[in-house]
Amino acid sequence: MKILIINGPNLNLLGTREPGIYGSRSFESYLQELREMLDGDEIDYLQSNHEGDIIDFLHAADCDGIILNAGAYTHTSLAIADAIAAIQIPVIEVHISNIYSREAIRHTSLIAPVCQGSIAGFGLSSYFLAAQAIIMDTSR
């Protein structure tokens, strides 16, 4: 099983950015643990603060499933939603925080309608839950 994780803007700052919301662990340290937990599955990782890069990552993806944390682009980017709709690979939307317990602007996801599903509010474990969903769905 090959899974691609794509993180959007400001997620390169995990571990130092608003630890009360996002925790104090870097994504790179979690990624190492995630790869160990999903031993036997290939996990690739890309991050960009630029909308066009995220769209290019989606277009070029060659995997069984994508885990996408589009960050703030979740709430603003029709272009990313269109890119998800244009590909055949299932995409699961992920958020570290519970976006529905935050500011009202974060309650609307423009990408959710074109994603296979959404997982939010379980911290970095949201990525593991999304990976499990991809693995379970493709094993049917």
PDB file of C-alpha atoms in Angstrom, residues 34-86:
ATOM      1  CA  LEU A  34       3.718   6.674  11.703  1.00  0.00           C
ATOM      2  CA  ARG A  35       5.956   4.807   9.269  1.00  0.00           C
ATOM      3  CA  GLU A  36       6.863   2.348  12.039  1.00  0.00           C
ATOM      4  CA  MET A  37       3.185   1.835  12.947  1.00  0.00           C
ATOM      5  CA  LEU A  38       2.321   1.218   9.296  1.00  0.00           C
ATOM      6  CA  ASP A  39       5.245  -1.103   8.690  1.00  0.00           C
ATOM      7  CA  GLY A  40       4.880  -2.638   5.263  1.00  0.00           C
ATOM      8  CA  ASP A  41       3.081   0.357   3.844  1.00  0.00           C
ATOM      9  CA  GLU A  42       4.975   3.056   1.960  1.00  0.00           C
ATOM     10  CA  ILE A  43       4.348   6.570   3.288  1.00  0.00           C
ATOM     11  CA  ASP A  44       5.525   9.521   1.191  1.00  0.00           C
ATOM     12  CA  TYR A  45       5.328  13.085   2.508  1.00  0.00           C
ATOM     13  CA  LEU A  46       5.169  16.493   0.862  1.00  0.00           C
ATOM     14  CA  GLN A  47       4.567  19.924   2.383  1.00  0.00           C
ATOM     15  CA  SER A  48       4.136  23.343   0.841  1.00  0.00           C
ATOM     16  CA  ASN A  49       2.944  26.767   1.876  1.00  0.00           C
ATOM     17  CA  HIS A  50       1.907  27.432  -1.735  1.00  0.00           C
ATOM     18  CA  GLU A  51      -1.487  26.562  -3.177  1.00  0.00           C
ATOM     19  CA  GLY A  52      -0.158  25.803  -6.662  1.00  0.00           C
ATOM     20  CA  ASP A  53       2.385  23.331  -5.270  1.00  0.00           C
ATOM     21  CA  ILE A  54      -0.373  21.436  -3.468  1.00  0.00           C
ATOM     22  CA  ILE A  55      -2.364  21.263  -6.703  1.00  0.00           C
ATOM     23  CA  ASP A  56       0.716  20.005  -8.558  1.00  0.00           C
ATOM     24  CA  PHE A  57       1.295  17.367  -5.842  1.00  0.00           C
ATOM     25  CA  LEU A  58      -2.288  16.146  -6.264  1.00  0.00           C
ATOM     26  CA  HIS A  59      -2.005  16.025 -10.059  1.00  0.00           C
ATOM     27  CA  ALA A  60       1.290  14.099  -9.961  1.00  0.00           C
ATOM     28  CA  ALA A  61       0.316  11.654  -7.198  1.00  0.00           C
ATOM     29  CA  ASP A  62       0.974   7.978  -7.873  1.00  0.00           C
ATOM     30  CA  CYS A  63      -0.374   6.145  -4.849  1.00  0.00           C
ATOM     31  CA  ASP A  64      -3.314   4.214  -3.421  1.00  0.00           C
ATOM     32  CA  GLY A  65      -4.599   7.072  -1.286  1.00  0.00           C
ATOM     33  CA  ILE A  66      -3.841  10.632  -0.215  1.00  0.00           C
ATOM     34  CA  ILE A  67      -4.068  12.157   3.245  1.00  0.00           C
ATOM     35  CA  LEU A  68      -4.456  15.924   2.833  1.00  0.00           C
ATOM     36  CA  ASN A  69      -4.187  18.542   5.536  1.00  0.00           C
ATOM     37  CA  ALA A  70      -4.720  21.626   3.412  1.00  0.00           C
ATOM     38  CA  GLY A  71      -4.459  23.929   6.432  1.00  0.00           C
ATOM     39  CA  ALA A  72      -6.235  27.226   5.901  1.00  0.00           C
ATOM     40  CA  TYR A  73      -6.688  26.402   2.197  1.00  0.00           C
ATOM     41  CA  THR A  74      -9.383  23.984   3.380  1.00  0.00           C
ATOM     42  CA  HIS A  75     -11.660  26.969   3.871  1.00  0.00           C
ATOM     43  CA  THR A  76     -10.667  29.075   0.871  1.00  0.00           C
ATOM     44  CA  SER A  77      -9.414  27.045  -2.080  1.00  0.00           C
ATOM     45  CA  LEU A  78     -11.797  26.034  -4.823  1.00  0.00           C
ATOM     46  CA  ALA A  79      -8.690  25.308  -6.889  1.00  0.00           C
ATOM     47  CA  ILE A  80      -7.572  22.560  -4.493  1.00  0.00           C
ATOM     48  CA  ALA A  81     -11.129  21.182  -4.390  1.00  0.00           C
ATOM     49  CA  ASP A  82     -11.148  21.103  -8.199  1.00  0.00           C
ATOM     50  CA  ALA A  83      -7.775  19.293  -8.225  1.00  0.00           C
ATOM     51  CA  ILE A  84      -9.108  16.641  -5.843  1.00  0.00           C
ATOM     52  CA  ALA A  85     -12.216  16.192  -7.978  1.00  0.00           C
ATOM     53  CA  ALA A  86     -10.053  15.820 -11.099  1.00  0.00           C
TER      54      ALA A  86
END
